Coordinates of C-alpha atoms in Angstrom, one line a residue:
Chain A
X973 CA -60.6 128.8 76.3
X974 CA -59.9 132.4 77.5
X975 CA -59.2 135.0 74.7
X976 CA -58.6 139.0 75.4
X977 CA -58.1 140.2 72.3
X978 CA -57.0 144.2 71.9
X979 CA -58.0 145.1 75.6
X980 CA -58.1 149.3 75.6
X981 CA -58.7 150.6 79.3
X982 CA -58.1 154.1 80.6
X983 CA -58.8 155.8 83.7
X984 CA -59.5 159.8 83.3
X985 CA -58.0 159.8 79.4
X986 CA -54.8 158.2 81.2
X987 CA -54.4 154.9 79.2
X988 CA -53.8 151.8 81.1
X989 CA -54.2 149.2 79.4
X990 CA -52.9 149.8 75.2
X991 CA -54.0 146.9 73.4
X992 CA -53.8 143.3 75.3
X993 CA -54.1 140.4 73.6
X994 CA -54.1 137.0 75.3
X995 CA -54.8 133.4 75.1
X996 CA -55.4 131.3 77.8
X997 CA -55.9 127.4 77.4
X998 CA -57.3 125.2 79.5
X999 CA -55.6 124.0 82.5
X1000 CA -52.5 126.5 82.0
X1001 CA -51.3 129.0 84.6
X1002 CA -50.8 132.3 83.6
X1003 CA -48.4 134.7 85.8
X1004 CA -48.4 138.4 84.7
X1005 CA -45.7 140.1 85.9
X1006 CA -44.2 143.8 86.1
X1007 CA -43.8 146.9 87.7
X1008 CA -46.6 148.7 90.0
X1009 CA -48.6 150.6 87.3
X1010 CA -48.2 148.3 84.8
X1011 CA -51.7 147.8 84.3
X1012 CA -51.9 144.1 85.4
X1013 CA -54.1 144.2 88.2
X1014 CA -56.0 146.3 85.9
X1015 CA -55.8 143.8 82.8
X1016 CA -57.5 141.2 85.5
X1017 CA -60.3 143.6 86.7
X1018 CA -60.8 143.8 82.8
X1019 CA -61.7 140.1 82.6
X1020 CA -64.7 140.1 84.9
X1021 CA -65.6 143.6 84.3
X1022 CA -64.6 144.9 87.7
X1023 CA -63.0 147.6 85.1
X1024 CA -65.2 147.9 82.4
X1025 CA -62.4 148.4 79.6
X1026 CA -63.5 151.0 77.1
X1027 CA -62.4 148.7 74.0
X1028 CA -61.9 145.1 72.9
X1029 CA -63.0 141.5 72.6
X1030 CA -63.4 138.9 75.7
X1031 CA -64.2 135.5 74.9
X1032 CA -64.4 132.6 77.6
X1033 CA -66.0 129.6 76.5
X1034 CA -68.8 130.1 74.3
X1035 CA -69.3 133.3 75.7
X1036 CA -67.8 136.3 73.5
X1037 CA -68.3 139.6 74.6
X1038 CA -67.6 143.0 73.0
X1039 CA -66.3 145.4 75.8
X1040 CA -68.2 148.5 74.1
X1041 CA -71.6 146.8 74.0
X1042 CA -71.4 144.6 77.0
X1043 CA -75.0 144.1 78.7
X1044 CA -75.4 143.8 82.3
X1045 CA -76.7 140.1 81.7
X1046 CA -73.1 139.7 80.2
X1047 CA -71.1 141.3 83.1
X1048 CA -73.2 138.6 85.3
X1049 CA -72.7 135.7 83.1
X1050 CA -68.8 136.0 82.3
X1051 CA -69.2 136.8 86.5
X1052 CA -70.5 133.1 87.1
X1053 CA -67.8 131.4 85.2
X1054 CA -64.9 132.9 86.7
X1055 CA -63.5 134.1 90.4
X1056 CA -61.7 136.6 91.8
X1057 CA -59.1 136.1 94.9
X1058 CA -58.0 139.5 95.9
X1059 CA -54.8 141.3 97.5
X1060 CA -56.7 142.2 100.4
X1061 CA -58.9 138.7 100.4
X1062 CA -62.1 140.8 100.9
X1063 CA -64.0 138.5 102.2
X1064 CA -67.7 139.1 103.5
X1065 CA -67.3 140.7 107.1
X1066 CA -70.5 140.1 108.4
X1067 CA -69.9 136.5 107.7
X1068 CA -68.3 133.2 109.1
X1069 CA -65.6 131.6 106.8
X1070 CA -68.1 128.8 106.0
X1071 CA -70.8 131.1 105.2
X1072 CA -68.3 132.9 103.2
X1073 CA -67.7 130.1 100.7
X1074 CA -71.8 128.8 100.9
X1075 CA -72.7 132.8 99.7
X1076 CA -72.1 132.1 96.4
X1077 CA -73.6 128.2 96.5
X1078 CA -76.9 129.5 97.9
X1079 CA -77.2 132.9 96.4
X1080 CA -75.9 132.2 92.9
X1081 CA -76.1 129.1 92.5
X1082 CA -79.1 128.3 94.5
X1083 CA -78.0 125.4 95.9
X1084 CA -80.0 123.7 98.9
X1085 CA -78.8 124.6 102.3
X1086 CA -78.1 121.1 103.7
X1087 CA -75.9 120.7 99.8
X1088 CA -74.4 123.9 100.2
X1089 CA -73.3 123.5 103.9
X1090 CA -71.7 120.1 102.8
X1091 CA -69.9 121.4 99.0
X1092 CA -68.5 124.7 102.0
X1093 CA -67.2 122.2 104.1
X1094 CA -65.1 120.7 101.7
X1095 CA -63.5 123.7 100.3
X1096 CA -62.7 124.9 103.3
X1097 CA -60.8 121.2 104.1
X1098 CA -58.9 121.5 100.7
X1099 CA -57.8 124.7 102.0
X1100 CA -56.9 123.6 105.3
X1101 CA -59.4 125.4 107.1
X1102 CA -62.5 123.1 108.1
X1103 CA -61.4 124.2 111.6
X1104 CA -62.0 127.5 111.5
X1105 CA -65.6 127.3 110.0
X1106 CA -67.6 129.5 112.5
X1107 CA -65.0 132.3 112.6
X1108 CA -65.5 136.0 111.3
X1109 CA -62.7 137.2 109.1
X1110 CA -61.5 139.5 112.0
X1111 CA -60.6 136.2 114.2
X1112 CA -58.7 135.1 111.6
X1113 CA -54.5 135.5 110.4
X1114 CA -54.3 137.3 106.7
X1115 CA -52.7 133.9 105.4
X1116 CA -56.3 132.5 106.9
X1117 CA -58.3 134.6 105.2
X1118 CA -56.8 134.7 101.8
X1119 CA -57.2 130.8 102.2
X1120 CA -61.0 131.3 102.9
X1121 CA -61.0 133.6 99.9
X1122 CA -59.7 130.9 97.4
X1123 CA -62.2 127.9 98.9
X1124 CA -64.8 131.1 98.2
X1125 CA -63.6 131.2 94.8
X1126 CA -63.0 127.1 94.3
X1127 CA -66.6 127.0 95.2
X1128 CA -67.7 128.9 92.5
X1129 CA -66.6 126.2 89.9
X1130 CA -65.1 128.6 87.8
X1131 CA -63.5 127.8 84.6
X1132 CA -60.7 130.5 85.2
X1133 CA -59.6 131.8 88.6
X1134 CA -58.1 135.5 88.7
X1135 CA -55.6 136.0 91.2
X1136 CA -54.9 139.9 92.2
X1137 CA -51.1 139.7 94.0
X1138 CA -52.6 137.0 96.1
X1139 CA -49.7 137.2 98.4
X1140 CA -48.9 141.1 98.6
X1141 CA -50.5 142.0 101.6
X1142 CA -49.3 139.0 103.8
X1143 CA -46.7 139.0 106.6
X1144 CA -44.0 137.1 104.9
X1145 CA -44.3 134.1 106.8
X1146 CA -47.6 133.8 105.9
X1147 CA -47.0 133.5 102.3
X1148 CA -46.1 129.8 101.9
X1149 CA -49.3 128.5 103.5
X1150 CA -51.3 130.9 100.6
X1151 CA -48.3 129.5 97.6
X1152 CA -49.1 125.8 98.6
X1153 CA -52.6 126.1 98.4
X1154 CA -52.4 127.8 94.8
X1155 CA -49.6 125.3 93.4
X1156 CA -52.1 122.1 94.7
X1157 CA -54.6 124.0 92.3
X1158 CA -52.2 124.2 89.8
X1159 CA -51.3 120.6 90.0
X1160 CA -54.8 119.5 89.7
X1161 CA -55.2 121.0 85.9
X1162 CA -56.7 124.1 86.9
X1163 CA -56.5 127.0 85.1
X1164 CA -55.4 130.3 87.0
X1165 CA -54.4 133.7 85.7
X1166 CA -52.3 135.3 88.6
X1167 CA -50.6 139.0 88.9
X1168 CA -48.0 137.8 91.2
X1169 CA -44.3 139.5 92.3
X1170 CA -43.2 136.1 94.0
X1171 CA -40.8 135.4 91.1
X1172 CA -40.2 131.8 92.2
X1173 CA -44.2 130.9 92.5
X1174 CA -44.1 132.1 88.7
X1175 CA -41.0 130.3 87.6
X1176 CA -41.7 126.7 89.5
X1177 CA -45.8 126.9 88.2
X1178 CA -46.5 128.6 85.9
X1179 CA -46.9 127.1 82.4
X1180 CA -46.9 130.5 80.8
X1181 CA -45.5 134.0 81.6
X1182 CA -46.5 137.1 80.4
X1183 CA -44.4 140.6 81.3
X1184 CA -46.5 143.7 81.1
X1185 CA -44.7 148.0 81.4
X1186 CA -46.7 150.5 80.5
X1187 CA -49.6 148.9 79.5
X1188 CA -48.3 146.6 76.9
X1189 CA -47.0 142.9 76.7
X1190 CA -43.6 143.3 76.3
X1191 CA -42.4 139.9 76.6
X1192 CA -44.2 136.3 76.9
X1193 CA -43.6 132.5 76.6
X1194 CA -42.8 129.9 78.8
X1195 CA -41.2 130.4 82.8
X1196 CA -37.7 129.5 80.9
X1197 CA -38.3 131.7 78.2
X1198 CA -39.1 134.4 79.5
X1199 CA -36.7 133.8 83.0
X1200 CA -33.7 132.7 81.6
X1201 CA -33.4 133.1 77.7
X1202 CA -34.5 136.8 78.5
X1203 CA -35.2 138.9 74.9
X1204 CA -35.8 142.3 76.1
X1205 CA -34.0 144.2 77.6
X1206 CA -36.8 145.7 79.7
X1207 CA -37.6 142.5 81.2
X1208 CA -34.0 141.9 81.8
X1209 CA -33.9 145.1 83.7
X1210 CA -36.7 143.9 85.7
X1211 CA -35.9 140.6 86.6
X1212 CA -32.6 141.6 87.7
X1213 CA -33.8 144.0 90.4
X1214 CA -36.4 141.2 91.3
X1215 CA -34.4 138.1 91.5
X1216 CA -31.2 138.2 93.4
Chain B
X619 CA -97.3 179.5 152.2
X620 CA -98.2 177.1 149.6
X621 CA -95.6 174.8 149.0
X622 CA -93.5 174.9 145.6
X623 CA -94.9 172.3 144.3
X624 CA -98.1 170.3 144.5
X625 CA -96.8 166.6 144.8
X626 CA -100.3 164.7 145.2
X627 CA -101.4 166.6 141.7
X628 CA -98.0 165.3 140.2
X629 CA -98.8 162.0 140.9
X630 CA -102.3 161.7 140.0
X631 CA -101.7 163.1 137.2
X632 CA -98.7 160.4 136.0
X633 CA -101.2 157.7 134.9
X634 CA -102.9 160.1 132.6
X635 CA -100.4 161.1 130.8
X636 CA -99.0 157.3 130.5
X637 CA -102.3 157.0 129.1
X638 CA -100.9 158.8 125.7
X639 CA -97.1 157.3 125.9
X640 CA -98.5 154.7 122.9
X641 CA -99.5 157.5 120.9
X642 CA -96.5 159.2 121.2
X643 CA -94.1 156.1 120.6
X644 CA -96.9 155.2 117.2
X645 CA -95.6 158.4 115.9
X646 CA -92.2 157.6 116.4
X647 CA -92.1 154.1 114.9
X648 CA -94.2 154.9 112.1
X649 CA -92.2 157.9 110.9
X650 CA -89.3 156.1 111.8
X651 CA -90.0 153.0 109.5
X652 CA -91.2 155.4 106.5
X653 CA -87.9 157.2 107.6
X654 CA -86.0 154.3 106.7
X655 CA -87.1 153.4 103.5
X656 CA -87.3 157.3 102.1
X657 CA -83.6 157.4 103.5
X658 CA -82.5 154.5 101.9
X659 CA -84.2 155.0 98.5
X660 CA -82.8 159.0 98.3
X661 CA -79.2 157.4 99.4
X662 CA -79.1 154.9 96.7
X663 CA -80.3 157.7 94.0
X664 CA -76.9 160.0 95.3
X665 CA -74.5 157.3 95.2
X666 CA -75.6 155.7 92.2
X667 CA -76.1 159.4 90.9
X668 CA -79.4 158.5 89.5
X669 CA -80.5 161.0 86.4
X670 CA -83.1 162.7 88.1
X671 CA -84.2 161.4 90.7
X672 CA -80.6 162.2 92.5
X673 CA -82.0 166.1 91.6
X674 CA -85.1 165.2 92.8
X675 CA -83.9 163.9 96.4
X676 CA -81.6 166.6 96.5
X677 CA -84.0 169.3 96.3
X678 CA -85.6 167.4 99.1
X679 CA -83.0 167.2 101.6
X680 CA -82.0 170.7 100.9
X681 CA -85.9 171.7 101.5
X682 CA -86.4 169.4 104.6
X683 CA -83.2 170.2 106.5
X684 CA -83.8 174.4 106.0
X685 CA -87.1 174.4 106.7
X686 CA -88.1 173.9 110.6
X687 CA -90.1 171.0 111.5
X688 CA -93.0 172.9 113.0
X689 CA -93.5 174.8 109.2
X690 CA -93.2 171.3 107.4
X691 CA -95.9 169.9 110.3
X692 CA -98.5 173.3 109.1
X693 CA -97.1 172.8 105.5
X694 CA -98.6 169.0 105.7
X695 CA -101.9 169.8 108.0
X696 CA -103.0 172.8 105.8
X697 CA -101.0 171.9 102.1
X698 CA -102.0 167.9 101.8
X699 CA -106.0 168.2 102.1
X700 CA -105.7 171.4 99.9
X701 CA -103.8 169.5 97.4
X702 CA -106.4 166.1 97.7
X703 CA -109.4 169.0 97.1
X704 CA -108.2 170.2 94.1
X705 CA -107.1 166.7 92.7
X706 CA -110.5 164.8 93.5
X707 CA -112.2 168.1 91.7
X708 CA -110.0 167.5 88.7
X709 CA -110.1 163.9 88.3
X710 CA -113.8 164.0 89.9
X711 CA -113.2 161.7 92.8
X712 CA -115.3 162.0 95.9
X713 CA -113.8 161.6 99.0
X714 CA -113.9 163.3 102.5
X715 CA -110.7 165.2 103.2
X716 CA -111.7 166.4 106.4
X717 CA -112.3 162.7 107.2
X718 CA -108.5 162.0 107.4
X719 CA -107.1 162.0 111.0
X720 CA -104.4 164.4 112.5
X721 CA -102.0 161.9 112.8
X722 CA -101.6 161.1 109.2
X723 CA -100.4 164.5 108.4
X724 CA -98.1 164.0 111.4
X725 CA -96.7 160.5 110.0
X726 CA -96.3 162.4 106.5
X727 CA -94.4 165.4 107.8
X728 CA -92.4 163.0 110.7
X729 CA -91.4 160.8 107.8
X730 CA -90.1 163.5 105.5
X731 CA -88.3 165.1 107.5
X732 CA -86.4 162.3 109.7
X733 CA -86.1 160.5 106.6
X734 CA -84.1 163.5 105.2
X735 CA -81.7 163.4 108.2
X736 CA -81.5 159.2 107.8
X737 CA -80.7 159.6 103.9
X738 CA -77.4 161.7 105.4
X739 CA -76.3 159.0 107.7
X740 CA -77.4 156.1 105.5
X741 CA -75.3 157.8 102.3
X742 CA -72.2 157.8 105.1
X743 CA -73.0 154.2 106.3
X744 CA -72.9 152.2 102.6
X745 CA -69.8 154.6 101.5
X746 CA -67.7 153.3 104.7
X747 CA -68.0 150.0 103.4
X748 CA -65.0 149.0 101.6
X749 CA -65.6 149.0 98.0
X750 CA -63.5 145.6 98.3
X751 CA -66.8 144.3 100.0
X752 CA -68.8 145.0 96.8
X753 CA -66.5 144.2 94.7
X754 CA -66.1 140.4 95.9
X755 CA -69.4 139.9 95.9
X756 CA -70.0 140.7 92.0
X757 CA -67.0 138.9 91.7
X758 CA -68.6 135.5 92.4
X759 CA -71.5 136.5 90.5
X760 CA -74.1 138.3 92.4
X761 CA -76.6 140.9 91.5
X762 CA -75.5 144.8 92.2
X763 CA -78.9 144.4 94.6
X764 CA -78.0 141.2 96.2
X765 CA -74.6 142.3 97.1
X766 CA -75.9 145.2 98.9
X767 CA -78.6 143.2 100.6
X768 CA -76.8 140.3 101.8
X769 CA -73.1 142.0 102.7
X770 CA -72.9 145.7 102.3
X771 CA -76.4 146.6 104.1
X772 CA -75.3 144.7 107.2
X773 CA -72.2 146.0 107.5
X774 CA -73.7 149.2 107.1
X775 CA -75.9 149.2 109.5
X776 CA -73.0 148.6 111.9
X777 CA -71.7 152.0 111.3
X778 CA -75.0 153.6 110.9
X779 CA -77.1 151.9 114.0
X780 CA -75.1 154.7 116.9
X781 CA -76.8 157.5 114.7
X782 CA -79.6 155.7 114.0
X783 CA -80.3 155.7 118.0
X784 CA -80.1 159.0 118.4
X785 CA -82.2 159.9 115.3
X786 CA -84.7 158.2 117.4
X787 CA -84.0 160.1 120.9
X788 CA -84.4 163.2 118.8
X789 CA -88.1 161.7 117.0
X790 CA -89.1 161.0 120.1
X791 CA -88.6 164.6 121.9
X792 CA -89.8 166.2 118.5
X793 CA -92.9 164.4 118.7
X794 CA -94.4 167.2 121.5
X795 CA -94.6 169.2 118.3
X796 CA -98.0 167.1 117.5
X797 CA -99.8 168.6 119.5
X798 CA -99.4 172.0 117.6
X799 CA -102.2 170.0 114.6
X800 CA -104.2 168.9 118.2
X801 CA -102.7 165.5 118.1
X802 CA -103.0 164.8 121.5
X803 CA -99.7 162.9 122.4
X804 CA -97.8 163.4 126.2
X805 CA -97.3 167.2 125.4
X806 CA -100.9 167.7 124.3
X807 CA -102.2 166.0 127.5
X808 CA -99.6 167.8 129.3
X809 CA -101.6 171.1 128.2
X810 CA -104.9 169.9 128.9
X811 CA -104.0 168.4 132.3
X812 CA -102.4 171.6 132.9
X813 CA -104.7 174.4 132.3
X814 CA -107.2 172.6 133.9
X815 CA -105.9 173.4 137.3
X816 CA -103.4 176.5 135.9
X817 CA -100.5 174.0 137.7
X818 CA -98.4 174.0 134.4
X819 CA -95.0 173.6 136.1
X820 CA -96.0 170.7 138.1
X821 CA -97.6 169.1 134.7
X822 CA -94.2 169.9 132.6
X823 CA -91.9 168.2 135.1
X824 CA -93.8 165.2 135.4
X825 CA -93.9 165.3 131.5
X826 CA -90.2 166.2 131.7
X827 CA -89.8 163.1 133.0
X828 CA -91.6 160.5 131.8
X829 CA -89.6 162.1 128.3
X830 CA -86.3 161.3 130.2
X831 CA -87.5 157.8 131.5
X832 CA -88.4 156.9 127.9
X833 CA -85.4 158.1 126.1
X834 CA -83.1 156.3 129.0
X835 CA -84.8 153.3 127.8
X836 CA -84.8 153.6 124.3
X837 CA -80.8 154.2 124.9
X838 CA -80.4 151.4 126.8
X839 CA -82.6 149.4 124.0
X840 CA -80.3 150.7 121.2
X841 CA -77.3 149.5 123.0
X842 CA -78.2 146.1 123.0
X843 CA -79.1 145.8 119.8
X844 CA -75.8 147.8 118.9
X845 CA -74.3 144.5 119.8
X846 CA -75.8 142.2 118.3
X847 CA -75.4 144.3 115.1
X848 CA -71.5 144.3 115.4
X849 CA -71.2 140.5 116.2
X850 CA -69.2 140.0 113.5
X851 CA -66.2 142.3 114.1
X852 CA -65.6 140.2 117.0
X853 CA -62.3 139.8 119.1
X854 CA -58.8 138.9 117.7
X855 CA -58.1 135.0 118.9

């Protein structure tokens, strides 16, 4: 459903990103792991044109888009079929957690209010948070937030959800409530592409795994491919200082 | 010996020069409003680094903010019906320059020049804002304009509305310049009232004051609003 194909990306004639190429099916969950610099937040950015990569193909759905000759329409439209939850959950400051997730519903989608209000509502219940409607991001914990920022991105409907080291930033007992939430996505078919360093979130969910160094792929396959019938010898490296 | 100071003038004279207060505040809204957009508009050009236009608006902040405020108030009084004399002759248009009140050359160079000062502190505002801020909101699929509308201009205005207040204090006090194209604000009453009775220094302190009074107010006013503007951040629960 989702297909990079030869992703080139560099910042200041530094290359990031050296030719990715990835399939994404419906319904799978795609981890990317590897060290900081990588490029995997960076391969993500690429998807929704956050980075604009300077080379490559991008299809999702019907849509296929050439990263040199991509239109602003484009950037919009491959925009409205996917979300972004970020490290540092940016959500809207100026807004309440429910007006958060209805942004999108009214100003994208152009929902009604009264449909909108009631579509918020129940995002912010899958997420646990109907109880916490009316407050402003600053009232709320990190693990809060970051919960906020996936019902924002649930309420998108998109067909692929990007996650950016969803976890990263949180106090560490805040992480499970944010892992739950994403493996009850998971385990409704939906399909996620995640840049993650919690190992175990990868291993128990994810249906495929992809390790990234120096802007390359350098190993992928299943979470038992790639975490226990280990090829190469990079990965090996890597895993062992990860995974005690 | 006369005393120092002739109270009973003073405060006869108070209601007359309340009389003008709403001609001095008109300047300062107007010019403030026009302010507003001209700031906006010549931010956005710098930090989208607009082709152009960004050399454009930079030439006009450099102009504005080294020339004094009393040469851009002459430049406006004498330059714009020069200009509007020699275009209606070109394009053989017919209308009376010298029909065009004081005050508009007064809201042109006002405008200019505070807008100028606003570009700076608007330019500041939208690049506090955490580019995270934009960034989620094209992220769910809005419109570069929409996301600076609905989340970053807000915010901004947060950060830019202490500034903002005393961008108006400063209009305010600058509007006594008007007087200098015989608009005939609080100052320009103030020298009419005065010379009337040669009791300038009883005239300037009442004027002194009602300047005080007004800016006091308009503090106060700012504050307020400087609240309701910052909702959002709220407490920690």
């Amino acid at each position: 459903m989702l297909r990079l194909q030869n992703i080139h990306k560099s910042f200041h004639r530094t290359p990031v990103l050296k030719g990715i190429s990835i399939t994404v099916q419906r319904g799978e969950v795609v981890a990317i792991l590897g060290p900081s610099g990588s490029g995997k937040s960076t391969l993500l950015r690429c998807i929704n044109f956050l980075e604009r990569p300077n080379q490559g193909l991008i299809q999702l759905g019907d849509l296929v888009i050439d990263a040199e000759k991509v239109t602003k329409d484009e950037m919009i439209m491959i925009r409205r079929s996917t979300a972004m939850v970020f490290q540092n959950y940016h959500l809207f400051k100026n807004k309440t957690a429910l007006e958060n997730v209805m942004e999108g519903l009214l100003i994208v989608k152009k929902l009604e209010k009264a449909e909108a209000y009631q579509k918020s509502i129940q995002f912010l219940e899958k997420v646990g948070l109907a109880g916490r409607m009316d407050f402003y991001p600053s009232q709320l914990s990190g693990g809060q937030q970051q919960r906020v920022g996936i019902a924002r991105a649930l309420a998108m409907e998109p067909k692929v959800i990007l996650f950016d080291e969803p976890t990263s930033a949180l106090d560490p007992e805040l992480v499970g409530e944010v892992l739950e939430v994403m493996k009850s996505l998971a385990g409704e078919g939906r399909t996620m592409i995640v840049v993650t360093h919690e190992m175990n979130f990868a291993r128990e969910v994810a249906s495929h795994v992809i390790f990234m160094d120096e802007g390359l792929i350098i190993e992928e396959g299943t979470a038992r491919e790639v975490f226990e019938q280990t090829r190469m010898d990079r990965t090996k490296r890597f895993l062992q200082r990860i995974v005690k | 010996m006369k005393p120092i100071l002739d109270f009973q003038f003073m405060v006869s004279i108070v209601p007359e020069i309340l009389k003008v207060v709403p001609i001095t505040l008109n300047i300062t809204i107007v010019a403030m409003l026009f302010a507003l957009v001209i700031g906006l508009i010549t931010a956005l050009v710098r930090i989208y680094k607009v082709p152009v236009a960004r050399q454009i608006a930079m030439l006009y902040l450099s102009f504005t903010r080294g020339t004094p405020l009393l040469v851009q108030i002459y430049l406006s009084y004498y330059g714009i019906p020069k200009l509007l004399d020699y275009t209606h002759a070109y394009y053989g248009w017919n209308i009376d320059v010298n029909g065009i009140p004081a005050i508009v050359f007064i809201y042109f160079a006002f405008s200019l020049n505070v807008g100028a000062y606003l570009s700076e502190t608007i330019r500041a505002a939208i690049q506090a804002i955490d580019k995270g801020q934009m960034e989620a909101a094209l992220s769910i699929g809005m419109t570069t304009w929409q996301a600076l509308r609905r989340i970053v201009f807000p915010q901004a205005l947060a950060v830019a509305l202490p500034s903002f207040g005393n961008t108006v204090i400063s209009l305010i006090k600058d509007t006594s310049l008007a007087f200098m194209i015989s608009v005939v604000e609080m100052m320009g009453e103030a020298k009419i009232l005065g010379a009337r009775g040669l009791q300038f220094f009883e005239v300037y302190i009442v004027v002194a004051l009602i300047y005080w009074m007004i800016c006091i107010l308009v503090e106060r006013m700012i504050a307020i609003l400087e609240k309701r503007v910052k909702h959002f951040e709220g407490g920690k629960i």
